[in-house]
Every structure is written in C-alpha cells, then in structure tokens.
Coordinates of C-alpha atoms in Angstrom, one line a residue:
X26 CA 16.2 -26.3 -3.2
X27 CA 13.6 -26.3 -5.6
X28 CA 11.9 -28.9 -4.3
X29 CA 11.7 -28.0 -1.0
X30 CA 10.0 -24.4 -2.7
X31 CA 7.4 -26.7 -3.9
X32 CA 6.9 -28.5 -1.1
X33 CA 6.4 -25.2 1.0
X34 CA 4.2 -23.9 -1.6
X35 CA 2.1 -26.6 -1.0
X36 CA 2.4 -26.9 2.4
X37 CA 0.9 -23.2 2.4
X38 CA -2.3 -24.1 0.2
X39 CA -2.4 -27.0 3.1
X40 CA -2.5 -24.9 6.0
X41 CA -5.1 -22.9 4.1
X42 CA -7.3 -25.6 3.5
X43 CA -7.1 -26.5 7.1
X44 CA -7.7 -23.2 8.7
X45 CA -10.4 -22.5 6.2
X46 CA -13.3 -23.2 8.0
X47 CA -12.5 -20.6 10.9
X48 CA -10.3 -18.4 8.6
X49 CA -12.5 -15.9 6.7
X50 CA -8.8 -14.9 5.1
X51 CA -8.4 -18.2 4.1
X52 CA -11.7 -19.1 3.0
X53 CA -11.4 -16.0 0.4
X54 CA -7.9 -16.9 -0.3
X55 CA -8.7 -20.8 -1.3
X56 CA -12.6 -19.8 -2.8
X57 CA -11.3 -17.0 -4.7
X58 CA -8.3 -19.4 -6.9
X59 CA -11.2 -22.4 -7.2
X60 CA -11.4 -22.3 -11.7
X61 CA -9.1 -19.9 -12.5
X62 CA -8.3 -21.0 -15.6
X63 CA -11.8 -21.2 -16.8
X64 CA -13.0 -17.6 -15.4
X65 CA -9.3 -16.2 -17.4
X66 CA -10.3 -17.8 -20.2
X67 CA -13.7 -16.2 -20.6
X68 CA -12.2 -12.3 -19.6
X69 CA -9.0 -12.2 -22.0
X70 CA -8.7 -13.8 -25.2
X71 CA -5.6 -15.3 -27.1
X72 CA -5.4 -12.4 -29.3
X73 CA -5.3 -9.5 -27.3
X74 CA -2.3 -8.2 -26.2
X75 CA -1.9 -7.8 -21.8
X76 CA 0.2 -6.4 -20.0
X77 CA 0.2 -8.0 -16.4
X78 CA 0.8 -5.9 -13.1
X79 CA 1.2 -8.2 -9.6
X80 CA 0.8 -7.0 -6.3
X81 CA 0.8 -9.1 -2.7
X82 CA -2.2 -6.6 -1.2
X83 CA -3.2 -3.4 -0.9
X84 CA -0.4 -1.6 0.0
X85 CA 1.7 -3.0 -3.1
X86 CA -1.4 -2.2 -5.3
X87 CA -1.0 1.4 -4.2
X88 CA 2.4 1.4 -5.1
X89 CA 2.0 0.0 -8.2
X90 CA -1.4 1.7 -9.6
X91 CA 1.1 4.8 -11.1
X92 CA 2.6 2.6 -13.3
X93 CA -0.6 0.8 -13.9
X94 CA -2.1 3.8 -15.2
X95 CA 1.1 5.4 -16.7
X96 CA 0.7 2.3 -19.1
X97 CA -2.9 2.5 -19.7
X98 CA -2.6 6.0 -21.1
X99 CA 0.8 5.4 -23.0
X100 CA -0.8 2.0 -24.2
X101 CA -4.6 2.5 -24.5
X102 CA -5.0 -0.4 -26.9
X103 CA -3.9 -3.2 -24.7
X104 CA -5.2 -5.0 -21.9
X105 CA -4.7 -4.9 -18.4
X106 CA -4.7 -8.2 -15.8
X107 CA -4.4 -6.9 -12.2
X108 CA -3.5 -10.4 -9.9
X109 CA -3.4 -10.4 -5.8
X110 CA -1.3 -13.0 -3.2
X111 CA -4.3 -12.0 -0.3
X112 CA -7.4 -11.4 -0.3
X113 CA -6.8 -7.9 1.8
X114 CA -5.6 -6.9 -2.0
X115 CA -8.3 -8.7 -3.8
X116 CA -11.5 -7.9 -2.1
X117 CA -10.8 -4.4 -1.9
X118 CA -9.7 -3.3 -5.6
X119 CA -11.5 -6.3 -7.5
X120 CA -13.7 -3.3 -9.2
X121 CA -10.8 -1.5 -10.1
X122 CA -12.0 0.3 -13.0
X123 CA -8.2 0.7 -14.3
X124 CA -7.5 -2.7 -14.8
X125 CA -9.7 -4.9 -17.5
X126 CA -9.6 -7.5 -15.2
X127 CA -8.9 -8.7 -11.5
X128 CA -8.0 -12.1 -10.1
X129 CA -6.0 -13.5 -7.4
X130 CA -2.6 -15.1 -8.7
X131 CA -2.7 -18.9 -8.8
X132 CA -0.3 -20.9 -6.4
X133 CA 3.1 -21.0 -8.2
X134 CA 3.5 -24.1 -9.4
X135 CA 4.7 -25.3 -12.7
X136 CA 1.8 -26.6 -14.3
X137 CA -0.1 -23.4 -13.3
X138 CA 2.4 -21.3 -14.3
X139 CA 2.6 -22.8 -17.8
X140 CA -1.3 -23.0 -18.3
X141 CA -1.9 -19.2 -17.1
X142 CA 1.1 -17.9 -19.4
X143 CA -0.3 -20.3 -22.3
X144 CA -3.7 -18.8 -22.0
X145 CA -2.1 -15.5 -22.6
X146 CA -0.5 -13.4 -25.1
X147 CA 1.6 -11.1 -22.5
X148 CA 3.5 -8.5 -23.2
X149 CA 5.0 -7.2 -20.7
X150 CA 5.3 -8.1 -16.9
X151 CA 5.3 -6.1 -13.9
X152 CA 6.1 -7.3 -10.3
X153 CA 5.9 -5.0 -7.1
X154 CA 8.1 -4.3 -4.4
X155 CA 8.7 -7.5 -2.9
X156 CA 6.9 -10.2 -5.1
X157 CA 9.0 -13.1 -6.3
X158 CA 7.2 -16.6 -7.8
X159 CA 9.9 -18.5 -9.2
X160 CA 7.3 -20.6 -11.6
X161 CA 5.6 -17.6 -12.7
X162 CA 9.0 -15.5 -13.6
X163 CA 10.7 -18.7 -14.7
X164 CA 7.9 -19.0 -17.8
X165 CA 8.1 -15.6 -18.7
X166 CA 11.3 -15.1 -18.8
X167 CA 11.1 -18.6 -21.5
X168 CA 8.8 -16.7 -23.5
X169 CA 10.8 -14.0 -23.4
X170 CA 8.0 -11.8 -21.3
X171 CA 10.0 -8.3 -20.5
X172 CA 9.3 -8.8 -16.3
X173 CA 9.8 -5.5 -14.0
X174 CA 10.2 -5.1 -10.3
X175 CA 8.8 -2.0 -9.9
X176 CA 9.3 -0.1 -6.4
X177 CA 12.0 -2.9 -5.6
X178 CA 12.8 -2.6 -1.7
X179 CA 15.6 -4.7 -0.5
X180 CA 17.2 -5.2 3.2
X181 CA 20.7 -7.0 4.7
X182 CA 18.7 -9.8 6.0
X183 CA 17.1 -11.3 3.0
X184 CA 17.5 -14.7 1.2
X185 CA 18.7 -12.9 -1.9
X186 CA 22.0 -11.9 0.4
X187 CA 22.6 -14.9 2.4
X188 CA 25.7 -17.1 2.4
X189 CA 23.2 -20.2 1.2
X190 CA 20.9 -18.1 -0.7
X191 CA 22.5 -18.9 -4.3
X192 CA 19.3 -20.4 -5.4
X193 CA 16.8 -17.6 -4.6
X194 CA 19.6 -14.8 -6.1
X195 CA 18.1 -17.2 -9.6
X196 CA 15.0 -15.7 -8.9
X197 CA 16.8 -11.9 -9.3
X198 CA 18.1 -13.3 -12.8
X199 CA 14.9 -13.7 -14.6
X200 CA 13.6 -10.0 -14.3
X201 CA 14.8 -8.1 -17.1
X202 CA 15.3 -5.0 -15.2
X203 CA 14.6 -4.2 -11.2
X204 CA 13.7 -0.4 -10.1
X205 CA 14.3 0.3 -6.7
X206 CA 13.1 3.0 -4.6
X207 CA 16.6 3.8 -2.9
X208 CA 20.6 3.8 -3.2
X209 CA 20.9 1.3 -0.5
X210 CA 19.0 -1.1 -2.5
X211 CA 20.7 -0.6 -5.6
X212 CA 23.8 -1.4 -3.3
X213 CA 22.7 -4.8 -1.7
X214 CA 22.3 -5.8 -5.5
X215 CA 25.5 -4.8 -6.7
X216 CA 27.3 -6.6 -3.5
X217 CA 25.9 -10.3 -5.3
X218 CA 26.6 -8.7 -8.8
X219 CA 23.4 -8.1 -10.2
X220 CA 23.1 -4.3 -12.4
X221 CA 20.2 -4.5 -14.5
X222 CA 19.3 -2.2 -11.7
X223 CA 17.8 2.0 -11.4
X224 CA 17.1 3.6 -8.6
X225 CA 13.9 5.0 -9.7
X226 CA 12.6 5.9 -6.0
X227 CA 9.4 4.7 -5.0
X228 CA 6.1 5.3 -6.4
X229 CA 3.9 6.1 -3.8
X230 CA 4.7 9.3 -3.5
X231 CA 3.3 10.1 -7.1
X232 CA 0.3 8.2 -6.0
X233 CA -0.3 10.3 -2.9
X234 CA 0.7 13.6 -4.2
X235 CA -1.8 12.6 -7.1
X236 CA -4.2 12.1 -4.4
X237 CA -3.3 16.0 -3.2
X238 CA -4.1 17.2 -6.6
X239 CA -7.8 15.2 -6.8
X240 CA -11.0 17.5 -5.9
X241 CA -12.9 16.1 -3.2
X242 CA -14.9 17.6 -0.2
X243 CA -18.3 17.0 2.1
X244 CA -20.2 19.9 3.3
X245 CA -20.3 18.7 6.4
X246 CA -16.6 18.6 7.0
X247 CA -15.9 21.7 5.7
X248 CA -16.7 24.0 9.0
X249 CA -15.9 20.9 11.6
X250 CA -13.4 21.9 13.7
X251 CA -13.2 25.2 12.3
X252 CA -12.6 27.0 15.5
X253 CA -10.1 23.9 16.6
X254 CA -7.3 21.6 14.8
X255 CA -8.5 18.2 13.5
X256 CA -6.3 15.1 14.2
X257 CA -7.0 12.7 11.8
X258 CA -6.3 8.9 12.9
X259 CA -5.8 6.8 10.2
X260 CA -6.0 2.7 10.1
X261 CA -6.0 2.6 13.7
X262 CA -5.7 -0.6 16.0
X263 CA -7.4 -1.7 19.4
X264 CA -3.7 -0.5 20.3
X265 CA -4.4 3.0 18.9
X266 CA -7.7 3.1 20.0
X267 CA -6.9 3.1 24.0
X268 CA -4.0 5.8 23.0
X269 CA -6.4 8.2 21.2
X270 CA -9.5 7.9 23.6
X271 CA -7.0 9.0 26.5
X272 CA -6.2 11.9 24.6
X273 CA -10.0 12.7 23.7
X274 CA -10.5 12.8 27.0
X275 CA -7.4 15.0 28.3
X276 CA -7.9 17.5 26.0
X277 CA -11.6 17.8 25.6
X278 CA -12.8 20.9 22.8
X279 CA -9.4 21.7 22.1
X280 CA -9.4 19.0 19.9
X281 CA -11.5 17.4 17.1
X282 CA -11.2 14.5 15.4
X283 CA -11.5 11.9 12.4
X284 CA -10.8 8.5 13.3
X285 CA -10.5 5.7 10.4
X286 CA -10.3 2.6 12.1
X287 CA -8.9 -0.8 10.2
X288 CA -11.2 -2.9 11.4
X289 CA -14.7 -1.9 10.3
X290 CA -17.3 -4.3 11.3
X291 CA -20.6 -3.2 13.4
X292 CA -19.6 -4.5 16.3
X293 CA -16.2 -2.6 16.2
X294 CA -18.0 0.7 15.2
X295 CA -20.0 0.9 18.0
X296 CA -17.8 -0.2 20.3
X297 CA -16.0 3.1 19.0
X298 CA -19.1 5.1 19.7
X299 CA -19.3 4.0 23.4
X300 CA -15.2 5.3 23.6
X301 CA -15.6 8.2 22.0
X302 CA -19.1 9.8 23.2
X303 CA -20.9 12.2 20.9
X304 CA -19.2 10.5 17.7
X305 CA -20.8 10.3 14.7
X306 CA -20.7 8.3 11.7
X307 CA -19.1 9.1 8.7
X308 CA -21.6 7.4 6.3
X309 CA -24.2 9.1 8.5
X310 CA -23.3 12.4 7.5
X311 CA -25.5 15.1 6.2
X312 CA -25.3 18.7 5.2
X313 CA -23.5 19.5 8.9
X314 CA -22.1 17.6 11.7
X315 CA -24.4 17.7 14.5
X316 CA -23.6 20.0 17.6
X317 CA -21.8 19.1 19.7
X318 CA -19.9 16.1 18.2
X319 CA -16.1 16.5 18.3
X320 CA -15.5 12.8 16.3
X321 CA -16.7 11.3 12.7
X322 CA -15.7 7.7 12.1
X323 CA -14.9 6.7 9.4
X324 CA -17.0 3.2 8.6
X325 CA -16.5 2.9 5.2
X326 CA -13.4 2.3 2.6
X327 CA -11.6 4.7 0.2
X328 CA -11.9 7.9 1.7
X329 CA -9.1 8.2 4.5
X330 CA -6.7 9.2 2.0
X331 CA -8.8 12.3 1.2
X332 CA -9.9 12.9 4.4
X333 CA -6.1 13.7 5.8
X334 CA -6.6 16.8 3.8
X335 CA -8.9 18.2 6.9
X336 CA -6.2 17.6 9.0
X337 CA -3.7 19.5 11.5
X338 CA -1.7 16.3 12.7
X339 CA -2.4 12.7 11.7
X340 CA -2.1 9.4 13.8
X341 CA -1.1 6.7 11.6
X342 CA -2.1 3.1 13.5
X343 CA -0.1 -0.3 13.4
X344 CA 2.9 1.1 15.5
X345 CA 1.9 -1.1 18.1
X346 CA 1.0 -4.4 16.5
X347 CA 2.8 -5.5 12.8
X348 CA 4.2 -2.2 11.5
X349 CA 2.2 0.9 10.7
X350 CA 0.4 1.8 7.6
X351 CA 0.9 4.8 5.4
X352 CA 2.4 8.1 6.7
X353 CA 2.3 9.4 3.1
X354 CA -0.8 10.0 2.5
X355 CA -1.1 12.3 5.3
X356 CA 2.0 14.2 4.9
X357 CA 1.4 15.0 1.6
X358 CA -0.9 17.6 3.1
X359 CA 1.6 19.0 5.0
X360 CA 0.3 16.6 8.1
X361 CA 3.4 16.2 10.8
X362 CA 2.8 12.2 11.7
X363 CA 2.6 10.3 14.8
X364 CA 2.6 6.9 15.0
X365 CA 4.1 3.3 17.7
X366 CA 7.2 2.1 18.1
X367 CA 6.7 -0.4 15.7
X368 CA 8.0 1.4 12.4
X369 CA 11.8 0.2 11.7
X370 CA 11.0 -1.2 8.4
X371 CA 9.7 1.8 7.1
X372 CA 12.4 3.6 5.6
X373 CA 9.8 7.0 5.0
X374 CA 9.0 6.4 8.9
X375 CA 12.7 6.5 9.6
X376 CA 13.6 9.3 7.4
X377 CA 10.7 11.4 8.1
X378 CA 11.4 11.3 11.8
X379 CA 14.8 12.3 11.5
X380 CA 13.5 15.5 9.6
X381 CA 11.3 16.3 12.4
X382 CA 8.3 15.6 10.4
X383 CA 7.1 12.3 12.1
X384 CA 6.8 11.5 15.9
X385 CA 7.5 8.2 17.1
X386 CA 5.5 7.5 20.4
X387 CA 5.1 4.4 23.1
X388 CA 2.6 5.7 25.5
X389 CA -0.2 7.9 26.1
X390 CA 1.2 10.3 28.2
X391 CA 3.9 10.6 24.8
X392 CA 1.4 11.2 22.6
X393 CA -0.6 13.9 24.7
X394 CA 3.1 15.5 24.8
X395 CA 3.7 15.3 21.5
X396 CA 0.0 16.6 20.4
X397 CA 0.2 19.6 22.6
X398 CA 4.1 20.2 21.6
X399 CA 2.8 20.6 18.4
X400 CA -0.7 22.4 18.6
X401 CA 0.2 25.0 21.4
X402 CA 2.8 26.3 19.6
X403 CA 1.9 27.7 15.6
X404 CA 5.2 28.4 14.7
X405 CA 6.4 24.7 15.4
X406 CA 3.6 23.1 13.6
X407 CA 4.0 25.5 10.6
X408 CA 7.6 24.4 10.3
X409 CA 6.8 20.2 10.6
X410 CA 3.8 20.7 8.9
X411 CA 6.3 22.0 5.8
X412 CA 8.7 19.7 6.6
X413 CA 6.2 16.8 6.0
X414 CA 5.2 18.1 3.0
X415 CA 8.0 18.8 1.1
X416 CA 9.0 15.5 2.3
X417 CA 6.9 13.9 -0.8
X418 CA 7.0 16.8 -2.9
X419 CA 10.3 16.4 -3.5
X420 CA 10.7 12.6 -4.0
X421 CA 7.6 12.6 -7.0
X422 CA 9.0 11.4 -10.1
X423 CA 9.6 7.6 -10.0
X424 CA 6.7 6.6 -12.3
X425 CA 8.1 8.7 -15.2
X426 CA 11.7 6.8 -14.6
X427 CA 10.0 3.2 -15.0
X428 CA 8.0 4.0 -17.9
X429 CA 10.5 5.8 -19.6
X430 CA 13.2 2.7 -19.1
X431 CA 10.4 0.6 -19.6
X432 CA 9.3 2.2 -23.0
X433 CA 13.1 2.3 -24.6
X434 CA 13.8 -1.3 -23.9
X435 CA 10.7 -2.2 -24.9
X436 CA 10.2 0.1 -27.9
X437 CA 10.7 -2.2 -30.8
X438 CA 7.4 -4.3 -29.3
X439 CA 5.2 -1.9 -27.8
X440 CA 5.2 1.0 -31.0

C-alpha cells in the first residue's frame, strides 16, 4: 500500500508538471517547491528551536492561526515555520507576519521528509484539520516530534474507516494526540480504537470572534446604507453573481450592498460594474461613497471579514459550485446567512440552518423570498440575527483546550 502512496504522489507532481504551462495553479505549485532545501537552510538555523504549523490552504490556515499565535505568545523565544499544500494558501499568507517563515510543504516523500526534518531542530508539530503526509509524520514521530491534529474533522466515508483502510488508520497512529472539533468525530475514532483523542471544538470561531473584537472602519462606509440594510456578499461565484444582480434589480433602493467576489481580476471587476450599475470600487473609496451608488466591490484581499460588520444579512458564495466558504465570519456579527445548495459538508452550515440562523437557497426567486422574509419584518431579523450570533459566541474556547493539552504533555520540553 505504500508503494502505491508513492507512486500517486508522484503521479500528482506529474500531472503538475504537465498542466503547468496552462495551469497558473500549477505553475506556483511546482515554481514555488523548486530549492527548498537551500531557501530553508538560509531562513532557520540548526540551533534554533521551531515549532512547525501545516495547513492545505487558506481556509486551514484560518483555522489554525489561533493556535499559531496562542504559541507565539506562550513561546516567544522559538521559531515559527508556517508550510502550505496549494498555492491558494501560500500566495496569500506568505507575508504572514506571525510566522518567521513561510514555505510550501515539499512533496512527501522519504528522502524529502528526512532532509527537511534533518535541517531542523523541531519541537513540536502541528497538523490541521484534514492534513495527513505519511513521510512527513512518519519522521517525526522517529524523532520523537510531539505532532498535533488540530481542528481534526472526520466523516463515515473516509479511508481511515474503510473495511481495507488498515494501512491509512497507520497514519492516525503517529500523531501524539488528535483534537477534534466535534463528538461525532471523537466517535468515528473510537469505532477503529484510537483515544489519544479531545474534542476540543473547532478553532475558527475564536478566530472570527477575534475578528469581532479587532477595531476597524472606513469613513466612507460608515453612513452607506444608513437609511437602508446592507447585504453583504461574501466570496461570490459567476453562480452568485446572476442570483444577486436579480435581486439588485427587484428590489432597487431598498437595498444596498457590498459584494466581495472570489475571483478578483480586471476583467472580472468590471464585468461586475456593467451588472451592477452605479457600483463603485472598494479600493476607489474616498472620504464618502458617491451619490447615488447602492454597491462597493470589494477588489482587493483581507478585508471581507471586517466588512461583514456593516451588514444586515450576508450571502456567503460557493453553494452552487464546490461548497461554500465561510458563514462564520459573518455570523459573528450577528449576520443571519444565506447561501446554495451546495453546503452538506459543512457541519456549521447544517447546524446553523437548523437554528434558523442560516438560509439555504436554489434559485433567485428563493433568495428574493428569503431577503424580504427577513428585511420586512424587524422582529424576525432581530431574532436570526441573535441566533447567528450566539451561534459563535457560544462555541469560542477550543484554542485554550489545545494549548492547554498541548502545554501539559509537552511541559517537561517546552519550560
């Protein structure tokens, strides 16, 4: 079985290589691993002491940063290496200022495994949510790393819980300890015999209600709207797009609106400006929006999760392609959610909905329902709007379980 991993890790650098010349993913994802060991060597040194956080993108990196700076401020003397799978990860947080430096993982193979943990004096190890290299956590665990799943998520259909998935369950063996965000988790892990298990509940929603608690503001936004509710659309799709110019145009100045689509390049941003008339730019903001403008998009990074504040309802995109991105940053503000169909993976999605915090939608005559449902009647949307945000106040708290497991096993090493 181990061969064939090998073989399909290879396979994937293959297909990479192939692609790369019409891939712009790819091309980041090969250039960026291309002398590794050499740019490693010159950032960290023998001597000093790292702790190592992993993440497949962006999404695990958010999930992850808690801990990340949980350990920087127990641990300020030591070192932090921050790796990435994709380049969706990467290219975005590669200036991370809480990490003392930022690199993509190198393909899991033996030989890289053993140079990259040779290079290094690790101390610790932290994987996220769903990341398992069997090279990489088979060297650690040799040196006797401590190695953390952090944020663990597990479902039915995995390898882990297949009749003929013996060999991957070896992978679940070399962590030291797994934290998972929920008791059903903690369940599929007991039902193959594995306990080095808390459920320590999932980490994002200290990140987002962190988020809550950070100042931030723009002059401009702070009387837009002010007469009218704001829908704030968050990571939006072509998909998305078609749903939320319909409603734009249905219901006209009732409505205003912030619009953060995923993809930002020119060509998409203008092709936004024809659909929604009268839009302006966020980046072309001044000291007021101009009259008459009912829609800023957003056309740069790293401010949607601060702009949800603004926001009467938000539209969370990706319900109608891969999944949806998310809701938690908006509903920290006390923002009921809508979002596609496509959201059954999402366990806050699932919960949140049966709260009656979140709307699930397929069409755009659902979502016009579901907007006016919600803005025509105050008392409603004061309710959901409470609803969502207790929602995440009342799940904060899984950063302090890790570090405090982390810190007691690890004591003896780390004082």
């Amino acid at each position: 079985m181990r061969l064939l991993y090998d073989i399909g890790i290879r396979f994937y650098w293959l297909v990479a290589l192939l692609i790369s010349p019409w891939n712009p993913k790819a091309k980041l994802w090969l250039e960026g691993r291309r002398h590794w060991y050499a740019k490693l060597q010159g950032a960290l040194g023998r001597d000093e002491k790292v702790i190592w956080f992993h993440c497949a993108s962006l999404g695990e990196f958010e999930q992850g940063r808690p801990v990340i700076e949980g350990i920087r401020e127990l641990l300020p003397g030591r070192k932090i290496l921050l790796t990435f799978f994709s380049p969706s990860g990467y290219e975005k947080r590669k200036d991370y200022s809480g990490a003392d430096y930022v690199m993509y993982l190198p393909l899991d193979t033996r030989k890289n495994a053993h140079k990259f943990l040779d290079l290094l004096s690790i101390e610790m190890a932290f994987f996220i949510k769903y990341e398992f290299w069997y090279h990489f956590l088979k060297q650690l665990r040799s040196k006797e790393v401590p190695v953390y799943l952090a944020s663990g998520n597990f479902r039915p259909g995995q390898l882990f819980f297949r009749w003929y998935g013996s060999w991957y369950r070896r992978f679940l063996d070399l962590f030291t300890h797994i934290f998972v965000q929920n008791k059903d988790s903690e369940k599929l892990l007991a039902g193959i015999a594995y306990h080095r298990v808390s459920v320590a509940g999932d980490t994002r929603f200290d990140r987002v209600h962190e988020l809550k608690q950070t100042p931030f503001s723009h002059p401009a936004l702070e009387d837009f709207g002010k007469d009218s509710p704001i829908i704030v659309a968050g990571s939006t799709w072509e998909k998305d797009e078609q749903l939320l110019a319909h409603a734009y145009s249905e219901l006209g100045e009732q409505v205003y609106w912030i619009i953060a689509p995923h993809e930002l390049s020119e060509g998409h941003i203008r092709s936004l400006q024809d659909r929604f008339p009268g839009s302006v730019r966020y980046t072309e903001l001044k000291e007021e929006v101009p009259n008459g403008c009912r829609v800023i998009l957003v056309d740069t990074i790293g401010k949607l999760s601060f702009l949800y504040r603004y926001g009467a309802l938000a539209y969370l995109g990706g319900g109608f392609g891969k999944g949806i991105h998310n809701i938690l940053e908006a509903a920290t503000y006390g923002s009921p959610v809508i979002f596609g169909p496509e959201h059954a993976k999402f366990s806050e999605a699932l919960e949140l909905s049966s709260l009656g915090g979140a709307f699930p939608i397929e069409s755009e005559t659902e979502l016009l329902l579901t907007i006016r449902q919600q803005l025509e009647n105050p008392k409603l949307l004061k309710t959901t709007s409470q609803i969502a945000s207790n929602f995440v106040s009342e799940r904060v708290g899984a950063t302090s379980v890790i570090l405090d497991k982390v810190c007691i096993k690890s004591q003896t090493n780390l004082l």
